[in-house]
mmCIF file of C-alpha atoms and ligand atoms in Angstrom:
data_model
loop_
_atom_site.group_PDB
_atom_site.id
_atom_site.type_symbol
_atom_site.label_atom_id
_atom_site.label_comp_id
_atom_site.label_asym_id
_atom_site.label_seq_id
_atom_site.Cartn_x
_atom_site.Cartn_y
_atom_site.Cartn_z
ATOM 1 C CA MET A 1 86.811 205.369 -24.027
ATOM 2 C CA VAL A 2 86.991 207.174 -27.343
ATOM 3 C CA GLU A 3 89.497 207.197 -30.143
ATOM 4 C CA LEU A 4 91.665 210.300 -30.018
ATOM 5 C CA GLU A 5 91.858 210.553 -33.802
ATOM 6 C CA ALA A 6 88.056 210.621 -34.019
ATOM 7 C CA VAL A 7 87.820 213.282 -31.319
ATOM 8 C CA ARG A 8 90.287 215.465 -33.191
ATOM 9 C CA ALA A 9 88.630 214.988 -36.601
ATOM 10 C CA SER A 10 85.213 215.790 -35.208
ATOM 11 C CA HIS A 11 86.544 218.949 -33.586
ATOM 12 C CA HIS A 12 88.191 220.248 -36.754
ATOM 13 C CA ILE A 13 85.096 219.635 -38.856
ATOM 14 C CA THR A 14 82.927 221.508 -36.383
ATOM 15 C CA VAL A 15 85.389 224.417 -36.359
ATOM 16 C CA ALA A 16 85.315 224.530 -40.175
ATOM 17 C CA ARG A 17 81.517 224.487 -40.280
ATOM 18 C CA TRP A 18 81.203 227.320 -37.815
ATOM 19 C CA ALA A 19 83.711 229.391 -39.755
ATOM 20 C CA ARG A 20 81.263 229.556 -42.684
ATOM 21 C CA PRO A 21 78.297 231.910 -42.852
ATOM 22 C CA ASP A 22 75.809 229.070 -43.393
ATOM 23 C CA ILE A 23 76.655 226.993 -40.356
ATOM 24 C CA GLU A 24 73.194 225.440 -40.271
ATOM 25 C CA SER A 25 73.762 223.383 -43.388
ATOM 26 C CA PRO A 26 76.779 221.118 -43.604
ATOM 27 C CA THR A 27 77.676 219.978 -47.079
ATOM 28 C CA PRO A 28 76.917 216.342 -47.820
ATOM 29 C CA GLU A 29 80.674 215.696 -47.903
ATOM 30 C CA GLU A 30 81.103 217.291 -44.470
ATOM 31 C CA GLN A 31 78.168 215.372 -43.091
ATOM 32 C CA ALA A 32 79.716 212.144 -44.340
ATOM 33 C CA ILE A 33 83.056 212.954 -42.722
ATOM 34 C CA HIS A 34 81.321 214.043 -39.536
ATOM 35 C CA ASP A 35 79.287 210.854 -39.334
ATOM 36 C CA ARG A 36 82.406 208.823 -39.901
ATOM 37 C CA SER A 37 84.450 210.666 -37.313
ATOM 38 C CA GLU A 38 81.838 211.146 -34.598
ATOM 39 C CA PRO A 39 83.741 210.002 -31.495
ATOM 40 C CA LYS A 40 82.906 206.367 -30.930
ATOM 41 C CA GLU A 41 83.141 204.294 -27.847
ATOM 42 C CA THR A 42 85.911 201.771 -28.212
ATOM 43 C CA ASP A 43 87.193 198.794 -26.300
ATOM 44 C CA SER A 44 90.720 199.063 -27.623
ATOM 45 C CA PRO A 45 93.151 197.694 -25.099
ATOM 46 C CA LEU A 46 95.439 200.232 -23.482
ATOM 47 C CA THR A 47 98.973 200.308 -24.668
ATOM 48 C CA ASP A 48 101.584 200.113 -21.996
ATOM 49 C CA PRO A 49 102.997 202.576 -21.247
ATOM 50 C CA VAL A 50 100.298 205.086 -22.194
ATOM 51 C CA PRO A 51 101.615 208.305 -23.776
ATOM 52 C CA LEU A 52 100.510 211.390 -21.855
ATOM 53 C CA LEU A 53 98.349 214.087 -23.408
ATOM 54 C CA PRO A 54 100.022 217.491 -23.686
ATOM 55 C CA VAL A 55 97.831 220.077 -21.959
ATOM 56 C CA ALA A 56 99.702 223.384 -21.775
ATOM 57 C CA GLN A 57 103.059 224.763 -22.821
ATOM 58 C CA LEU A 58 104.195 228.110 -21.445
ATOM 59 C CA TYR A 59 107.367 230.061 -22.148
ATOM 60 C CA ALA A 60 108.717 232.142 -19.283
ATOM 61 C CA ARG A 61 109.120 235.084 -21.681
ATOM 62 C CA ASP A 62 105.335 235.159 -22.229
ATOM 63 C CA VAL A 63 104.285 234.740 -18.617
ATOM 64 C CA PRO A 64 105.752 237.216 -16.129
ATOM 65 C CA GLY A 65 106.456 235.552 -12.794
ATOM 66 C CA LEU A 66 106.176 232.001 -14.111
ATOM 67 C CA PRO A 67 107.927 229.785 -11.543
ATOM 68 C CA CYS A 68 110.938 228.179 -13.229
ATOM 69 C CA PRO A 69 114.032 226.394 -11.934
ATOM 70 C CA ASP A 70 117.400 227.934 -12.800
ATOM 71 C CA GLY A 71 118.224 227.315 -16.437
ATOM 72 C CA ALA A 72 114.643 226.476 -17.431
ATOM 73 C CA ASP A 73 112.417 228.741 -19.507
ATOM 74 C CA LEU A 74 109.632 226.405 -20.553
ATOM 75 C CA LEU A 75 106.850 224.796 -18.532
ATOM 76 C CA GLN A 76 104.956 221.811 -19.900
ATOM 77 C CA ILE A 77 101.870 220.319 -18.279
ATOM 78 C CA LEU A 78 100.730 216.883 -19.367
ATOM 79 C CA TRP A 79 98.173 214.474 -18.057
ATOM 80 C CA CYS A 80 97.232 210.839 -18.245
ATOM 81 C CA PRO A 81 94.121 210.469 -20.429
ATOM 82 C CA PHE A 82 92.505 207.941 -18.087
ATOM 83 C CA MET A 83 90.700 208.478 -14.829
ATOM 84 C CA ASP A 84 91.962 205.391 -13.072
ATOM 85 C CA HIS A 85 94.242 207.313 -10.740
ATOM 86 C CA ASP A 86 93.052 209.329 -7.752
ATOM 87 C CA ASP A 87 89.875 211.257 -7.638
ATOM 88 C CA ASP A 88 88.502 210.597 -11.129
ATOM 89 C CA ILE A 89 90.596 213.348 -12.644
ATOM 90 C CA PRO A 90 93.525 213.120 -15.016
ATOM 91 C CA ALA A 91 96.836 212.541 -13.224
ATOM 92 C CA VAL A 92 99.024 215.578 -13.886
ATOM 93 C CA GLN A 93 102.726 215.656 -14.704
ATOM 94 C CA VAL A 94 104.798 218.832 -14.745
ATOM 95 C CA ARG A 95 108.009 219.326 -16.742
ATOM 96 C CA TRP A 96 110.304 222.328 -16.753
ATOM 97 C CA ARG A 97 112.808 222.546 -19.575
ATOM 98 C CA GLY A 98 115.371 224.803 -21.170
ATOM 99 C CA ALA A 99 113.830 225.317 -24.612
ATOM 100 C CA GLY A 100 117.310 225.608 -26.124
ATOM 101 C CA GLN A 101 118.143 222.119 -24.926
ATOM 102 C CA VAL A 102 115.218 220.521 -26.727
ATOM 103 C CA THR A 103 116.766 219.490 -30.040
ATOM 104 C CA ALA A 104 115.713 215.990 -31.055
ATOM 105 C CA LEU A 105 111.956 216.267 -31.519
ATOM 106 C CA LEU A 106 109.857 213.154 -31.955
ATOM 107 C CA SER A 107 107.804 213.481 -35.104
ATOM 108 C CA PRO A 108 105.009 212.684 -34.898
ATOM 109 C CA PRO A 109 104.931 212.905 -31.102
ATOM 110 C CA PRO A 110 103.588 209.755 -29.433
ATOM 111 C CA GLU A 111 99.980 209.979 -28.326
ATOM 112 C CA PRO A 112 97.409 207.648 -26.833
ATOM 113 C CA ALA A 113 95.186 205.875 -29.376
ATOM 114 C CA VAL A 114 92.214 206.098 -27.030
ATOM 115 C CA ILE A 115 91.337 208.422 -24.167
ATOM 116 C CA GLU A 116 88.859 208.086 -21.347
ATOM 117 C CA LEU A 117 86.658 211.040 -22.281
ATOM 118 C CA GLU A 118 86.456 213.444 -25.179
ATOM 119 C CA ASP A 119 86.543 216.217 -22.576
ATOM 120 C CA TYR A 120 90.122 215.355 -21.579
ATOM 121 C CA TRP A 121 91.520 216.394 -24.953
ATOM 122 C CA PRO A 122 92.463 220.069 -25.104
ATOM 123 C CA ALA A 123 91.500 221.633 -28.416
ATOM 124 C CA PRO A 124 94.531 223.399 -29.910
ATOM 125 C CA CYS A 125 94.525 227.067 -29.017
ATOM 126 C CA VAL A 126 96.945 229.921 -28.576
ATOM 127 C CA LEU A 127 97.479 232.004 -25.471
ATOM 128 C CA HIS A 128 96.756 235.686 -25.031
ATOM 129 C CA PRO A 129 98.620 236.250 -21.762
ATOM 130 C CA GLU A 130 97.162 239.018 -19.652
ATOM 131 C CA GLN A 131 98.400 239.993 -16.213
ATOM 132 C CA VAL A 132 95.732 240.622 -13.616
ATOM 133 C CA THR A 133 95.814 241.242 -9.881
ATOM 134 C CA GLU A 134 93.893 238.824 -7.710
ATOM 135 C CA TYR A 135 92.993 239.081 -4.053
ATOM 136 C CA PRO A 136 92.967 236.404 -1.363
ATOM 137 C CA ALA A 137 89.995 234.288 -0.403
ATOM 138 C CA PRO A 138 87.757 236.117 2.086
ATOM 139 C CA THR A 139 88.892 233.826 4.894
ATOM 140 C CA GLN A 140 92.507 234.841 4.272
ATOM 141 C CA LEU A 141 91.874 238.571 4.525
ATOM 142 C CA PRO A 142 92.725 240.486 7.707
ATOM 143 C CA ALA A 143 89.656 240.575 9.960
ATOM 144 C CA GLU A 144 89.087 244.278 9.476
ATOM 145 C CA VAL A 145 89.194 244.040 5.669
ATOM 146 C CA SER A 146 87.051 240.926 5.746
ATOM 147 C CA ALA A 147 84.403 242.792 7.774
ATOM 148 C CA ARG A 148 84.379 245.601 5.222
ATOM 149 C CA VAL A 149 84.013 243.079 2.402
ATOM 150 C CA ASP A 150 81.058 241.495 4.216
ATOM 151 C CA ALA A 151 79.435 244.876 4.635
ATOM 152 C CA TRP A 152 79.980 245.690 0.972
ATOM 153 C CA GLN A 153 78.497 242.367 -0.142
ATOM 154 C CA GLU A 154 75.504 242.962 2.081
ATOM 155 C CA GLU A 155 74.990 246.455 0.771
ATOM 156 C CA THR A 156 75.442 245.718 -2.928
ATOM 157 C CA GLY A 157 74.292 242.108 -3.242
ATOM 158 C CA ARG A 158 77.520 241.395 -5.151
ATOM 159 C CA HIS A 159 80.036 238.661 -4.453
ATOM 160 C CA TYR A 160 83.611 239.508 -3.559
ATOM 161 C CA THR A 161 85.062 236.601 -5.536
ATOM 162 C CA GLU A 162 83.360 237.885 -8.683
ATOM 163 C CA PHE A 163 85.844 240.743 -8.638
ATOM 164 C CA ALA A 164 88.769 239.363 -6.645
ATOM 165 C CA VAL A 165 89.451 236.204 -8.625
ATOM 166 C CA ALA A 166 89.951 235.912 -12.389
ATOM 167 C CA PRO A 167 88.116 232.871 -13.764
ATOM 168 C CA GLY A 168 89.561 230.612 -16.433
ATOM 169 C CA TRP A 169 92.940 229.099 -17.109
ATOM 170 C CA LYS A 170 95.703 230.941 -15.319
ATOM 171 C CA THR A 171 99.107 230.659 -13.745
ATOM 172 C CA GLY A 172 99.863 231.894 -10.255
ATOM 173 C CA GLY A 173 97.248 233.983 -8.507
ATOM 174 C CA TRP A 174 96.029 233.163 -5.062
ATOM 175 C CA GLY A 175 94.837 229.876 -6.323
ATOM 176 C CA VAL A 176 92.821 228.889 -3.371
ATOM 177 C CA VAL A 177 89.090 229.251 -3.580
ATOM 178 C CA PRO A 178 87.466 227.773 -0.484
ATOM 179 C CA SER A 179 85.569 224.615 -1.275
ATOM 180 C CA ASP A 180 83.412 222.267 0.739
ATOM 181 C CA GLU A 181 86.445 220.237 1.696
ATOM 182 C CA ASP A 182 88.700 223.158 2.498
ATOM 183 C CA ASP A 183 86.788 225.938 4.168
ATOM 184 C CA ALA A 184 89.889 227.749 5.282
ATOM 185 C CA GLY A 185 91.244 228.102 1.775
ATOM 186 C CA ASP A 186 94.738 227.118 2.935
ATOM 187 C CA PRO A 187 97.171 225.991 0.249
ATOM 188 C CA PRO A 188 97.744 222.237 0.145
ATOM 189 C CA ARG A 189 100.964 220.778 1.556
ATOM 190 C CA CYS A 190 103.626 218.991 -0.433
ATOM 191 C CA GLY A 191 104.667 215.545 0.806
ATOM 192 C CA CYS A 192 107.709 217.262 2.354
ATOM 193 C CA GLY A 193 105.459 219.422 4.527
ATOM 194 C CA THR A 194 106.000 222.704 2.680
ATOM 195 C CA ALA A 195 102.982 224.838 1.780
ATOM 196 C CA THR A 196 102.639 224.679 -1.998
ATOM 197 C CA GLU A 197 102.046 227.601 -4.348
ATOM 198 C CA PRO A 198 99.606 227.822 -7.250
ATOM 199 C CA LEU A 199 101.128 226.953 -10.614
ATOM 200 C CA LEU A 200 98.258 226.466 -13.053
ATOM 201 C CA THR A 201 94.489 226.474 -12.769
ATOM 202 C CA VAL A 202 92.440 224.619 -15.354
ATOM 203 C CA GLY A 203 89.325 226.743 -15.316
ATOM 204 C CA LEU A 204 85.793 226.169 -16.487
ATOM 205 C CA SER A 205 85.274 229.342 -18.489
ATOM 206 C CA GLU A 206 87.458 232.318 -19.277
ATOM 207 C CA TRP A 207 84.793 234.743 -18.110
ATOM 208 C CA ASN A 208 82.467 235.389 -15.292
ATOM 209 C CA GLY A 209 81.610 238.158 -17.706
ATOM 210 C CA ASP A 210 78.239 239.614 -17.103
ATOM 211 C CA ASP A 211 78.188 243.273 -18.016
ATOM 212 C CA GLU A 212 78.283 244.433 -14.454
ATOM 213 C CA GLY A 213 81.952 244.408 -13.748
ATOM 214 C CA GLY A 214 82.867 240.744 -13.693
ATOM 215 C CA TRP A 215 86.061 239.795 -15.426
ATOM 216 C CA ARG A 216 86.649 238.956 -19.054
ATOM 217 C CA PRO A 217 89.834 238.805 -21.134
ATOM 218 C CA LEU A 218 90.834 241.799 -23.259
ATOM 219 C CA GLU A 219 90.618 239.909 -26.543
ATOM 220 C CA ASP A 220 86.985 239.020 -25.827
ATOM 221 C CA ALA A 221 85.861 242.575 -25.141
ATOM 222 C CA ASP A 222 83.704 242.561 -28.289
ATOM 223 C CA ALA A 223 82.719 238.932 -28.127
ATOM 224 C CA ASP A 224 79.082 239.186 -27.090
ATOM 225 C CA ASP A 225 77.803 238.727 -30.625
ATOM 226 C CA ARG A 226 80.550 236.475 -31.870
ATOM 227 C CA GLN A 227 79.223 233.132 -33.067
ATOM 228 C CA CYS A 228 82.031 230.659 -33.195
ATOM 229 C CA TYR A 229 83.267 227.239 -32.247
ATOM 230 C CA PRO A 230 84.754 226.580 -29.769
ATOM 231 C CA PRO A 231 82.411 229.003 -28.018
ATOM 232 C CA VAL A 232 83.809 232.273 -26.729
ATOM 233 C CA GLY A 233 85.150 231.746 -23.235
ATOM 234 C CA ASP A 234 85.756 228.036 -23.706
ATOM 235 C CA PRO A 235 88.615 227.668 -26.184
ATOM 236 C CA THR A 236 90.057 224.432 -24.803
ATOM 237 C CA GLY A 237 86.876 222.379 -24.496
ATOM 238 C CA ILE A 238 88.316 220.776 -21.357
ATOM 239 C CA GLU A 239 85.508 219.677 -19.074
ATOM 240 C CA LEU A 240 86.283 218.125 -15.684
ATOM 241 C CA GLY A 241 82.815 217.822 -14.276
ATOM 242 C CA ASP A 242 81.710 221.009 -12.560
ATOM 243 C CA GLU A 243 85.091 221.559 -11.038
ATOM 244 C CA GLU A 244 88.254 223.467 -11.659
ATOM 245 C CA LEU A 245 91.578 221.712 -11.331
ATOM 246 C CA GLN A 246 94.347 223.546 -9.536
ATOM 247 C CA ILE A 247 97.942 222.414 -9.871
ATOM 248 C CA TYR A 248 100.355 223.467 -7.122
ATOM 249 C CA TYR A 249 104.126 223.205 -7.005
ATOM 250 C CA CYS A 250 106.477 222.894 -4.067
ATOM 251 C CA PRO A 251 108.632 226.031 -3.648
ATOM 252 C CA ARG A 252 111.208 223.988 -1.742
ATOM 253 C CA SER A 253 112.093 221.809 -4.727
ATOM 254 C CA TYR A 254 110.946 221.680 -8.328
ATOM 255 C CA GLU A 255 111.726 217.956 -8.147
ATOM 256 C CA HIS A 256 108.818 217.330 -5.789
ATOM 257 C CA PRO A 257 105.681 216.083 -7.549
ATOM 258 C CA PRO A 258 102.855 218.560 -8.116
ATOM 259 C CA VAL A 259 99.818 218.574 -5.860
ATOM 260 C CA THR A 260 96.424 218.755 -7.553
ATOM 261 C CA VAL A 261 93.230 220.016 -5.991
ATOM 262 C CA ARG A 262 89.690 220.035 -7.345
ATOM 263 C CA VAL A 263 87.581 222.985 -6.408
ATOM 264 C CA TYR A 264 83.935 223.643 -6.941
ATOM 265 C CA ARG A 265 83.543 226.861 -8.695
ATOM 266 C CA THR A 266 82.319 229.540 -6.377
ATOM 267 C CA LEU A 267 82.093 232.421 -8.839
HETATM 268 ZN ZN1 ZN B 1 97.585 206.818 -16.106
HETATM 269 ZN ZN1 ZN B 2 108.082 219.594 -1.304
#
């Protein structure tokens, strides 16, 4: 476990260092702060209950097609900062709200004193929403189209998913990338039996951006030579092993709990 305050301080100092031209040489003052705030292992007992970590906040006005119950215009994703639930991944909670109804804000908002891993804390960042069209997993394509895709892959040596699926954090999309556990690429089922739909994917990197036609966001079009921290393509710093985390919602009822799926990246 690490102290959240130390994780945050270390992040901000690194950002400040990289923003200067002479990033190789921290000032003695910075070095002292950095040494002091280097995330440390801690044995602090957990508080009970543990405040959740806010992960993403999306307004419906910024995200066309964002699933929202009637009267809601704000989606909040939070997770538990400890891995003692299922599957060694943070347990996700989803909240939809009417932003106009949120009046009494807690200041400062409660937060956990310690978190399981530094990688569970999302570095603050803003969104540059961009709408892209995705295509289904190869196994979900009609047989005739699938055969043409196979032929094209054979002929060009390229991978269909490189072009059909946008990497990175995203809402909606097809969501399902076949993994070892789920070869068919079928969407997971809610406890009520309904096939769920993709809500949010916590990706590994915002690009699969080689120069040969893979996907990269518009705002990073000139980013090849940009030296910065966090690195281009990884603004959140979230690291969940080598896997992406997909969060699905039940279209039958927004009250039903979300379903989370880990997928090995296939891009
Ligand atoms: Zn928990
Ligand atoms: Zn359901």
